[in-house]
Amino acid sequence: MHLRRITAALAVAAFPLAFATAPATAATVPEHDAPESTKLGSSALPEHQLTGYWQNFVNNAEPLRMSDVPADYDLVALAFAQSDPTSPGAVRFNVDSELSNALGGYTDAQLKSDIATKKSQGTDFVMSIGGAKGSLDLSTEQRVNNFVDSMIGIIENYDLDGLDIDLESNFDTAGMTSAARQLRQHFGQDFILTMAPQTLYVQPDGSYMPLINNLSDIITVVHTQYYNSGSMFGCEGNIHSQGSVDFITAQACNLLDTLRADQVSLGLPASPSAAGSGYVDPSVVTDALDCLSESTNCGDFVPGEAHPSVSGVMTWSINWDVSNGRNFSRTVADHLDTLPSS
């Protein structure tokens, strides 16, 4: 167990009121006709956590049982829930048949058992929606209701801790806002809500910014994908090319104008094969963490202030990390334990 997980557990025991829900800043949304609120009972995430996506499909990366996920990962996002063609707006999830075959017959029951074991060891889990090929239409109240009902069913069936929004095509901001708030209302303050926008979507006029502003009081962390991106403006107004400390830190700075530092995480590919572009050596990731948290190891861009509570790192994907000898997770997880505590 890494030090960041032990520290988080102690913090929960010592300061239980620190995680009380902040006052809502978005407009009130109608409550969903759902069962009475049920807390998930999830432990707080470590102050500096490592998040990874588990692939529920087969590509050139190593197929993994959930039991094969390295202990370095504090939060695992299951990728992905798929649209249910029988119920507009709803999603569904089960172990992919090709993945099951590749693993010699991996079943839903085995996945649930592996998740339960990992949770007993301190790992948290979110169900991710979207991905490069996924889409979700929540443009009507009925579609929102269908999505909420289906997501409640998935979370409770697999004993997960929350939702990850990784929609990479157009989505209805009002519908997604309503759905996220209804899920939070149903599950309570321990509900984990994460997002994985692409860099363009969190530029000042990006498509994710209205959603982030609407949900800023209940967002756990936003781990922007700092890869598969063209050059982007940093918060100081300069253009930065992907693949450098400056690109990561100046992009993170954009979100730090909207969110708390503990809600901002850095998303990078785990290996050169994991993304079309934007892979950096894990040492670049650790330098970016140092720059944001302590104003050291920066490139040309130096943030106006240090953010010791910067959240952590996300990677696509755990499968690609394992395929690459776990170079990413070993390096980054060890470094997260050295970051200052806020």
mmCIF file of C-alpha atoms in Angstrom:
data_model
loop_
_atom_site.group_PDB
_atom_site.id
_atom_site.type_symbol
_atom_site.label_atom_id
_atom_site.label_comp_id
_atom_site.label_asym_id
_atom_site.label_seq_id
_atom_site.Cartn_x
_atom_site.Cartn_y
_atom_site.Cartn_z
ATOM 1 C CA MET A 1 0.000 0.000 0.000
ATOM 2 C CA HIS A 2 1.441 3.355 -1.016
ATOM 3 C CA LEU A 3 1.891 6.173 1.478
ATOM 4 C CA ARG A 4 -0.736 8.293 -0.275
ATOM 5 C CA ARG A 5 -3.394 5.643 0.433
ATOM 6 C CA ILE A 6 -2.412 5.399 4.116
ATOM 7 C CA THR A 7 -2.475 9.198 4.426
ATOM 8 C CA ALA A 8 -5.961 9.364 2.892
ATOM 9 C CA ALA A 9 -7.294 6.752 5.302
ATOM 10 C CA LEU A 10 -5.902 8.648 8.280
ATOM 11 C CA ALA A 11 -7.375 11.893 6.971
ATOM 12 C CA VAL A 12 -10.850 10.367 6.762
ATOM 13 C CA ALA A 13 -10.597 9.107 10.317
ATOM 14 C CA ALA A 14 -9.312 12.394 11.687
ATOM 15 C CA PHE A 15 -11.395 14.847 9.685
ATOM 16 C CA PRO A 16 -14.704 13.288 8.652
ATOM 17 C CA LEU A 17 -16.326 16.678 8.133
ATOM 18 C CA ALA A 18 -13.763 17.720 5.534
ATOM 19 C CA PHE A 19 -15.712 15.856 2.880
ATOM 20 C CA ALA A 20 -19.102 17.479 3.460
ATOM 21 C CA THR A 21 -20.862 18.579 0.310
ATOM 22 C CA ALA A 22 -20.098 22.135 -0.772
ATOM 23 C CA PRO A 23 -23.001 24.482 -1.511
ATOM 24 C CA ALA A 24 -24.283 23.978 -5.054
ATOM 25 C CA THR A 25 -23.351 26.690 -7.526
ATOM 26 C CA ALA A 26 -25.376 25.424 -10.481
ATOM 27 C CA ALA A 27 -29.093 25.809 -11.013
ATOM 28 C CA THR A 28 -31.239 23.307 -9.160
ATOM 29 C CA VAL A 29 -32.231 20.310 -11.271
ATOM 30 C CA PRO A 30 -35.278 18.110 -10.788
ATOM 31 C CA GLU A 31 -34.743 15.116 -8.546
ATOM 32 C CA HIS A 32 -34.973 11.733 -10.203
ATOM 33 C CA ASP A 33 -37.617 9.320 -9.002
ATOM 34 C CA ALA A 34 -35.080 6.918 -7.505
ATOM 35 C CA PRO A 35 -34.677 4.946 -4.289
ATOM 36 C CA GLU A 36 -33.647 6.786 -1.153
ATOM 37 C CA SER A 37 -30.046 8.045 -1.141
ATOM 38 C CA THR A 38 -27.519 5.276 -0.581
ATOM 39 C CA LYS A 39 -23.930 6.137 0.329
ATOM 40 C CA LEU A 40 -21.305 4.037 -1.397
ATOM 41 C CA GLY A 41 -19.044 4.004 1.649
ATOM 42 C CA SER A 42 -15.947 4.609 -0.494
ATOM 43 C CA SER A 43 -12.832 5.735 1.292
ATOM 44 C CA ALA A 44 -11.520 9.107 0.189
ATOM 45 C CA LEU A 45 -9.086 8.980 -2.693
ATOM 46 C CA PRO A 46 -5.469 9.582 -1.735
ATOM 47 C CA GLU A 47 -4.424 13.220 -1.861
ATOM 48 C CA HIS A 48 -2.167 12.399 -4.818
ATOM 49 C CA GLN A 49 -3.582 9.463 -6.731
ATOM 50 C CA LEU A 50 -2.814 7.393 -9.818
ATOM 51 C CA THR A 51 -5.790 6.611 -12.062
ATOM 52 C CA GLY A 52 -5.819 4.135 -14.929
ATOM 53 C CA TYR A 53 -8.339 2.828 -17.458
ATOM 54 C CA TRP A 54 -9.007 -0.914 -17.636
ATOM 55 C CA GLN A 55 -9.858 -1.968 -21.179
ATOM 56 C CA ASN A 56 -13.009 -4.021 -21.548
ATOM 57 C CA PHE A 57 -12.066 -4.821 -25.122
ATOM 58 C CA VAL A 58 -9.179 -6.351 -27.021
ATOM 59 C CA ASN A 59 -6.534 -4.509 -29.010
ATOM 60 C CA ASN A 60 -2.743 -4.832 -29.204
ATOM 61 C CA ALA A 61 -2.363 -4.147 -25.472
ATOM 62 C CA GLU A 62 -2.156 -6.954 -22.926
ATOM 63 C CA PRO A 63 -5.661 -8.193 -21.998
ATOM 64 C CA LEU A 64 -6.055 -8.150 -18.235
ATOM 65 C CA ARG A 65 -8.259 -9.626 -15.585
ATOM 66 C CA MET A 66 -9.070 -7.040 -12.943
ATOM 67 C CA SER A 67 -7.000 -9.109 -10.524
ATOM 68 C CA ASP A 68 -3.973 -8.392 -12.754
ATOM 69 C CA VAL A 69 -4.242 -4.605 -12.273
ATOM 70 C CA PRO A 70 -1.105 -3.437 -10.413
ATOM 71 C CA ALA A 71 -1.558 -2.227 -6.852
ATOM 72 C CA ASP A 72 -0.039 1.149 -7.835
ATOM 73 C CA TYR A 73 -3.435 2.220 -9.198
ATOM 74 C CA ASP A 74 -5.642 4.001 -6.664
ATOM 75 C CA LEU A 75 -8.592 4.576 -9.010
ATOM 76 C CA VAL A 76 -9.593 2.304 -11.887
ATOM 77 C CA ALA A 77 -11.971 3.418 -14.637
ATOM 78 C CA LEU A 78 -13.782 0.595 -16.443
ATOM 79 C CA ALA A 79 -13.774 1.434 -20.146
ATOM 80 C CA PHE A 80 -16.490 1.626 -21.286
ATOM 81 C CA ALA A 81 -20.240 1.361 -20.703
ATOM 82 C CA GLN A 82 -22.012 1.169 -24.075
ATOM 83 C CA SER A 83 -25.240 2.727 -25.305
ATOM 84 C CA ASP A 84 -28.240 0.432 -24.931
ATOM 85 C CA PRO A 85 -30.105 0.361 -28.264
ATOM 86 C CA THR A 86 -33.268 -0.877 -26.548
ATOM 87 C CA SER A 87 -33.583 2.186 -24.256
ATOM 88 C CA PRO A 88 -32.626 5.652 -25.584
ATOM 89 C CA GLY A 89 -30.102 7.323 -23.266
ATOM 90 C CA ALA A 90 -29.463 4.170 -21.247
ATOM 91 C CA VAL A 91 -26.122 2.378 -21.077
ATOM 92 C CA ARG A 92 -25.175 -1.208 -20.360
ATOM 93 C CA PHE A 93 -22.039 -3.080 -19.324
ATOM 94 C CA ASN A 94 -20.742 -6.620 -19.150
ATOM 95 C CA VAL A 95 -17.434 -8.363 -19.792
ATOM 96 C CA ASP A 96 -16.713 -8.111 -23.515
ATOM 97 C CA SER A 97 -16.956 -11.493 -25.243
ATOM 98 C CA GLU A 98 -13.635 -11.081 -27.078
ATOM 99 C CA LEU A 99 -11.903 -10.127 -23.836
ATOM 100 C CA SER A 100 -13.466 -13.088 -22.084
ATOM 101 C CA ASN A 101 -12.174 -15.422 -24.779
ATOM 102 C CA ALA A 102 -8.714 -13.856 -24.703
ATOM 103 C CA LEU A 103 -8.571 -14.484 -20.959
ATOM 104 C CA GLY A 104 -9.736 -18.078 -21.206
ATOM 105 C CA GLY A 105 -13.344 -17.482 -20.181
ATOM 106 C CA TYR A 106 -13.401 -14.410 -17.901
ATOM 107 C CA THR A 107 -16.951 -13.893 -16.582
ATOM 108 C CA ASP A 108 -18.978 -11.092 -15.019
ATOM 109 C CA ALA A 109 -18.980 -13.023 -11.755
ATOM 110 C CA GLN A 110 -15.191 -13.195 -11.802
ATOM 111 C CA LEU A 111 -14.948 -9.477 -12.572
ATOM 112 C CA LYS A 112 -17.226 -8.661 -9.635
ATOM 113 C CA SER A 113 -15.167 -10.883 -7.360
ATOM 114 C CA ASP A 114 -11.930 -9.239 -8.515
ATOM 115 C CA ILE A 115 -13.400 -5.769 -7.958
ATOM 116 C CA ALA A 116 -14.474 -6.748 -4.438
ATOM 117 C CA THR A 117 -10.976 -7.991 -3.649
ATOM 118 C CA LYS A 118 -9.359 -4.849 -5.009
ATOM 119 C CA LYS A 119 -11.776 -2.667 -3.051
ATOM 120 C CA SER A 120 -10.864 -4.490 0.152
ATOM 121 C CA GLN A 121 -7.252 -3.511 -0.611
ATOM 122 C CA GLY A 122 -8.149 0.177 -1.047
ATOM 123 C CA THR A 123 -8.770 0.583 -4.775
ATOM 124 C CA ASP A 124 -11.731 2.663 -5.982
ATOM 125 C CA PHE A 125 -13.648 2.123 -9.228
ATOM 126 C CA VAL A 126 -15.651 4.290 -11.629
ATOM 127 C CA MET A 127 -17.626 3.344 -14.719
ATOM 128 C CA SER A 128 -16.497 5.352 -17.738
ATOM 129 C CA ILE A 129 -18.828 6.445 -20.516
ATOM 130 C CA GLY A 130 -17.752 7.502 -23.983
ATOM 131 C CA GLY A 131 -14.259 6.888 -25.277
ATOM 132 C CA ALA A 132 -13.143 7.475 -28.833
ATOM 133 C CA LYS A 133 -16.102 5.569 -30.307
ATOM 134 C CA GLY A 134 -18.781 6.141 -27.676
ATOM 135 C CA SER A 135 -21.563 8.716 -27.704
ATOM 136 C CA LEU A 136 -24.524 9.548 -25.497
ATOM 137 C CA ASP A 137 -27.677 11.537 -26.242
ATOM 138 C CA LEU A 138 -29.254 13.000 -23.091
ATOM 139 C CA SER A 139 -31.259 15.683 -24.855
ATOM 140 C CA THR A 140 -34.640 14.788 -23.288
ATOM 141 C CA GLU A 141 -35.820 14.197 -19.734
ATOM 142 C CA GLN A 142 -36.730 10.589 -20.563
ATOM 143 C CA ARG A 143 -33.249 9.910 -21.934
ATOM 144 C CA VAL A 144 -31.724 11.373 -18.777
ATOM 145 C CA ASN A 145 -33.998 9.193 -16.631
ATOM 146 C CA ASN A 146 -33.039 6.114 -18.632
ATOM 147 C CA PHE A 147 -29.350 6.892 -18.266
ATOM 148 C CA VAL A 148 -29.612 7.475 -14.526
ATOM 149 C CA ASP A 149 -31.610 4.273 -13.978
ATOM 150 C CA SER A 150 -29.159 2.209 -16.017
ATOM 151 C CA MET A 151 -26.073 3.725 -14.395
ATOM 152 C CA ILE A 152 -27.467 3.139 -10.903
ATOM 153 C CA GLY A 153 -27.997 -0.478 -11.895
ATOM 154 C CA ILE A 154 -24.432 -0.874 -13.195
ATOM 155 C CA ILE A 155 -22.811 0.828 -10.209
ATOM 156 C CA GLU A 156 -24.781 -1.242 -7.728
ATOM 157 C CA ASN A 157 -24.353 -4.492 -9.684
ATOM 158 C CA TYR A 158 -20.563 -4.211 -9.815
ATOM 159 C CA ASP A 159 -20.205 -2.316 -6.498
ATOM 160 C CA LEU A 160 -18.482 0.676 -8.094
ATOM 161 C CA ASP A 161 -17.821 4.088 -6.605
ATOM 162 C CA GLY A 162 -18.829 6.540 -9.301
ATOM 163 C CA LEU A 163 -18.869 7.803 -12.878
ATOM 164 C CA ASP A 164 -16.190 8.918 -15.328
ATOM 165 C CA ILE A 165 -17.262 11.160 -18.232
ATOM 166 C CA ASP A 166 -15.053 10.582 -21.262
ATOM 167 C CA LEU A 167 -17.395 11.788 -23.997
ATOM 168 C CA GLU A 168 -15.308 12.777 -27.008
ATOM 169 C CA SER A 169 -18.148 13.891 -29.280
ATOM 170 C CA ASN A 170 -21.025 16.306 -28.798
ATOM 171 C CA PHE A 171 -23.150 15.905 -25.685
ATOM 172 C CA ASP A 172 -26.058 17.732 -24.110
ATOM 173 C CA THR A 173 -24.651 19.824 -21.264
ATOM 174 C CA ALA A 174 -27.968 20.296 -19.460
ATOM 175 C CA GLY A 175 -28.799 16.591 -19.676
ATOM 176 C CA MET A 176 -25.348 15.488 -18.497
ATOM 177 C CA THR A 177 -25.476 18.015 -15.644
ATOM 178 C CA SER A 178 -28.866 16.727 -14.514
ATOM 179 C CA ALA A 179 -27.765 13.093 -14.748
ATOM 180 C CA ALA A 180 -24.577 13.638 -12.732
ATOM 181 C CA ARG A 181 -26.431 15.508 -10.000
ATOM 182 C CA GLN A 182 -29.119 12.844 -9.776
ATOM 183 C CA LEU A 183 -26.466 10.142 -9.391
ATOM 184 C CA ARG A 184 -24.760 12.181 -6.686
ATOM 185 C CA GLN A 185 -28.130 12.663 -4.979
ATOM 186 C CA HIS A 186 -28.791 8.927 -5.095
ATOM 187 C CA PHE A 187 -25.400 7.735 -3.866
ATOM 188 C CA GLY A 188 -24.399 10.557 -1.526
ATOM 189 C CA GLN A 189 -21.248 12.532 -0.862
ATOM 190 C CA ASP A 190 -18.856 9.603 -1.414
ATOM 191 C CA PHE A 191 -19.873 9.434 -5.079
ATOM 192 C CA ILE A 192 -16.773 9.846 -7.256
ATOM 193 C CA LEU A 193 -17.240 12.007 -10.366
ATOM 194 C CA THR A 194 -14.347 12.277 -12.806
ATOM 195 C CA MET A 195 -13.959 13.637 -16.323
ATOM 196 C CA ALA A 196 -11.414 13.038 -19.076
ATOM 197 C CA PRO A 197 -11.799 15.844 -21.623
ATOM 198 C CA GLN A 198 -9.444 16.366 -24.527
ATOM 199 C CA THR A 199 -7.288 19.504 -24.420
ATOM 200 C CA LEU A 200 -9.418 21.453 -26.904
ATOM 201 C CA TYR A 201 -12.493 20.900 -24.735
ATOM 202 C CA VAL A 202 -10.997 22.699 -21.729
ATOM 203 C CA GLN A 203 -9.705 25.743 -23.540
ATOM 204 C CA PRO A 204 -11.556 28.836 -22.203
ATOM 205 C CA ASP A 205 -14.409 28.377 -24.713
ATOM 206 C CA GLY A 206 -14.208 24.583 -24.853
ATOM 207 C CA SER A 207 -17.262 22.338 -24.861
ATOM 208 C CA TYR A 208 -16.520 20.815 -21.437
ATOM 209 C CA MET A 209 -16.209 24.140 -19.612
ATOM 210 C CA PRO A 210 -19.981 24.722 -19.143
ATOM 211 C CA LEU A 211 -20.304 21.173 -17.734
ATOM 212 C CA ILE A 212 -17.297 21.673 -15.459
ATOM 213 C CA ASN A 213 -18.683 24.984 -14.229
ATOM 214 C CA ASN A 214 -22.105 23.410 -13.628
ATOM 215 C CA LEU A 215 -20.648 20.543 -11.582
ATOM 216 C CA SER A 216 -17.572 22.119 -9.988
ATOM 217 C CA ASP A 217 -18.986 21.672 -6.486
ATOM 218 C CA ILE A 218 -19.270 17.879 -6.862
ATOM 219 C CA ILE A 219 -16.417 17.043 -9.272
ATOM 220 C CA THR A 220 -13.807 14.781 -7.731
ATOM 221 C CA VAL A 221 -11.153 15.272 -10.393
ATOM 222 C CA VAL A 222 -10.738 16.273 -14.046
ATOM 223 C CA HIS A 223 -7.869 14.414 -15.726
ATOM 224 C CA THR A 224 -7.434 16.118 -19.099
ATOM 225 C CA GLN A 225 -5.944 14.048 -21.920
ATOM 226 C CA TYR A 226 -2.636 15.774 -22.685
ATOM 227 C CA TYR A 227 -2.135 13.699 -25.836
ATOM 228 C CA ASN A 228 -3.609 13.234 -29.322
ATOM 229 C CA SER A 229 -3.692 17.024 -29.351
ATOM 230 C CA GLY A 230 -2.431 19.788 -31.555
ATOM 231 C CA SER A 231 -0.725 22.850 -30.159
ATOM 232 C CA MET A 232 -2.793 24.714 -27.577
ATOM 233 C CA PHE A 233 -2.821 28.013 -25.730
ATOM 234 C CA GLY A 234 -1.566 27.930 -22.173
ATOM 235 C CA CYS A 235 -2.993 30.069 -19.404
ATOM 236 C CA GLU A 236 -0.319 32.737 -20.005
ATOM 237 C CA GLY A 237 -1.440 33.181 -23.624
ATOM 238 C CA ASN A 238 1.463 31.394 -25.321
ATOM 239 C CA ILE A 239 1.074 28.456 -27.699
ATOM 240 C CA HIS A 240 2.629 25.163 -26.589
ATOM 241 C CA SER A 241 3.201 21.953 -28.516
ATOM 242 C CA GLN A 242 2.278 18.637 -26.911
ATOM 243 C CA GLY A 243 4.958 16.383 -25.538
ATOM 244 C CA SER A 244 6.663 18.762 -23.113
ATOM 245 C CA VAL A 245 6.544 19.872 -19.499
ATOM 246 C CA ASP A 246 5.393 23.315 -20.646
ATOM 247 C CA PHE A 247 2.434 21.889 -22.576
ATOM 248 C CA ILE A 248 1.229 19.920 -19.564
ATOM 249 C CA THR A 249 1.717 22.611 -16.944
ATOM 250 C CA ALA A 250 0.403 25.537 -19.000
ATOM 251 C CA GLN A 251 -2.681 23.483 -19.931
ATOM 252 C CA ALA A 252 -3.268 22.443 -16.323
ATOM 253 C CA CYS A 253 -3.010 26.109 -15.391
ATOM 254 C CA ASN A 254 -6.076 26.795 -17.553
ATOM 255 C CA LEU A 255 -8.202 24.544 -15.336
ATOM 256 C CA LEU A 256 -6.651 25.860 -12.129
ATOM 257 C CA ASP A 257 -8.455 29.132 -12.847
ATOM 258 C CA THR A 258 -11.773 27.243 -12.531
ATOM 259 C CA LEU A 259 -11.197 24.269 -10.212
ATOM 260 C CA ARG A 260 -9.342 23.660 -6.983
ATOM 261 C CA ALA A 261 -5.903 22.109 -7.399
ATOM 262 C CA ASP A 262 -7.115 18.875 -5.816
ATOM 263 C CA GLN A 263 -9.614 18.596 -8.697
ATOM 264 C CA VAL A 264 -6.940 18.829 -11.416
ATOM 265 C CA SER A 265 -5.029 15.765 -12.604
ATOM 266 C CA LEU A 266 -2.708 15.099 -15.555
ATOM 267 C CA GLY A 267 -3.674 12.538 -18.209
ATOM 268 C CA LEU A 268 -0.869 10.905 -20.235
ATOM 269 C CA PRO A 269 -0.448 7.731 -22.321
ATOM 270 C CA ALA A 270 1.294 4.820 -20.631
ATOM 271 C CA SER A 271 3.387 3.868 -23.659
ATOM 272 C CA PRO A 272 4.198 5.121 -27.174
ATOM 273 C CA SER A 273 1.617 2.653 -28.538
ATOM 274 C CA ALA A 274 -1.172 3.897 -26.276
ATOM 275 C CA ALA A 275 -1.847 7.088 -28.226
ATOM 276 C CA GLY A 276 -1.410 8.467 -31.698
ATOM 277 C CA SER A 277 0.769 11.289 -30.386
ATOM 278 C CA GLY A 278 1.765 13.017 -27.180
ATOM 279 C CA TYR A 279 3.604 10.228 -25.362
ATOM 280 C CA VAL A 280 6.258 11.543 -22.982
ATOM 281 C CA ASP A 281 8.740 9.707 -20.814
ATOM 282 C CA PRO A 282 7.412 9.281 -17.266
ATOM 283 C CA SER A 283 10.196 11.617 -16.098
ATOM 284 C CA VAL A 284 8.425 14.442 -17.973
ATOM 285 C CA VAL A 285 5.244 13.637 -16.039
ATOM 286 C CA THR A 286 7.066 13.737 -12.708
ATOM 287 C CA ASP A 287 8.718 17.044 -13.689
ATOM 288 C CA ALA A 288 5.279 18.478 -14.493
ATOM 289 C CA LEU A 289 4.013 17.351 -11.087
ATOM 290 C CA ASP A 290 6.971 19.028 -9.393
ATOM 291 C CA CYS A 291 6.447 22.211 -11.394
ATOM 292 C CA LEU A 292 2.772 22.459 -10.491
ATOM 293 C CA SER A 293 3.121 21.424 -6.850
ATOM 294 C CA GLU A 294 6.424 23.069 -5.882
ATOM 295 C CA SER A 295 7.473 25.329 -8.815
ATOM 296 C CA THR A 296 10.551 23.175 -9.424
ATOM 297 C CA ASN A 297 11.691 21.230 -12.519
ATOM 298 C CA CYS A 298 9.649 23.565 -14.727
ATOM 299 C CA GLY A 299 10.368 24.340 -18.366
ATOM 300 C CA ASP A 300 10.040 27.872 -19.705
ATOM 301 C CA PHE A 301 6.606 28.231 -18.136
ATOM 302 C CA VAL A 302 6.526 28.630 -14.364
ATOM 303 C CA PRO A 303 3.100 28.867 -12.670
ATOM 304 C CA GLY A 304 2.374 32.038 -10.748
ATOM 305 C CA GLU A 305 2.026 29.994 -7.571
ATOM 306 C CA ALA A 306 2.678 26.470 -6.365
ATOM 307 C CA HIS A 307 -0.278 24.100 -6.003
ATOM 308 C CA PRO A 308 0.828 21.423 -3.496
ATOM 309 C CA SER A 309 -2.599 19.767 -3.570
ATOM 310 C CA VAL A 310 -2.561 19.081 -7.340
ATOM 311 C CA SER A 311 -4.505 15.851 -7.629
ATOM 312 C CA GLY A 312 -2.352 13.344 -9.469
ATOM 313 C CA VAL A 313 -2.032 11.499 -12.765
ATOM 314 C CA MET A 314 -4.288 9.473 -15.064
ATOM 315 C CA THR A 315 -3.047 7.140 -17.763
ATOM 316 C CA TRP A 316 -4.467 5.432 -20.822
ATOM 317 C CA SER A 317 -4.304 2.639 -20.124
ATOM 318 C CA ILE A 318 -3.473 0.082 -17.460
ATOM 319 C CA ASN A 319 -3.273 -2.508 -20.230
ATOM 320 C CA TRP A 320 -0.732 -0.475 -22.190
ATOM 321 C CA ASP A 321 1.218 0.166 -18.991
ATOM 322 C CA VAL A 322 1.475 -3.549 -18.254
ATOM 323 C CA SER A 323 2.392 -4.187 -21.903
ATOM 324 C CA ASN A 324 5.269 -1.729 -21.479
ATOM 325 C CA GLY A 325 6.697 -3.351 -18.360
ATOM 326 C CA ARG A 326 4.830 -1.021 -15.955
ATOM 327 C CA ASN A 327 7.442 1.685 -16.518
ATOM 328 C CA PHE A 328 4.763 4.381 -16.288
ATOM 329 C CA SER A 329 2.960 3.266 -13.133
ATOM 330 C CA ARG A 330 6.102 2.333 -11.212
ATOM 331 C CA THR A 331 7.759 5.677 -11.910
ATOM 332 C CA VAL A 332 4.724 7.904 -11.403
ATOM 333 C CA ALA A 333 3.302 6.093 -8.363
ATOM 334 C CA ASP A 334 6.617 6.279 -6.536
ATOM 335 C CA HIS A 335 6.904 9.989 -7.342
ATOM 336 C CA LEU A 336 3.367 10.765 -6.184
ATOM 337 C CA ASP A 337 4.422 9.596 -2.715
ATOM 338 C CA THR A 338 7.105 12.318 -2.651
ATOM 339 C CA LEU A 339 4.796 15.243 -3.404
ATOM 340 C CA PRO A 340 4.062 17.709 -0.623
ATOM 341 C CA SER A 341 0.930 17.342 1.449
ATOM 342 C CA SER A 342 -1.361 20.315 1.549
#
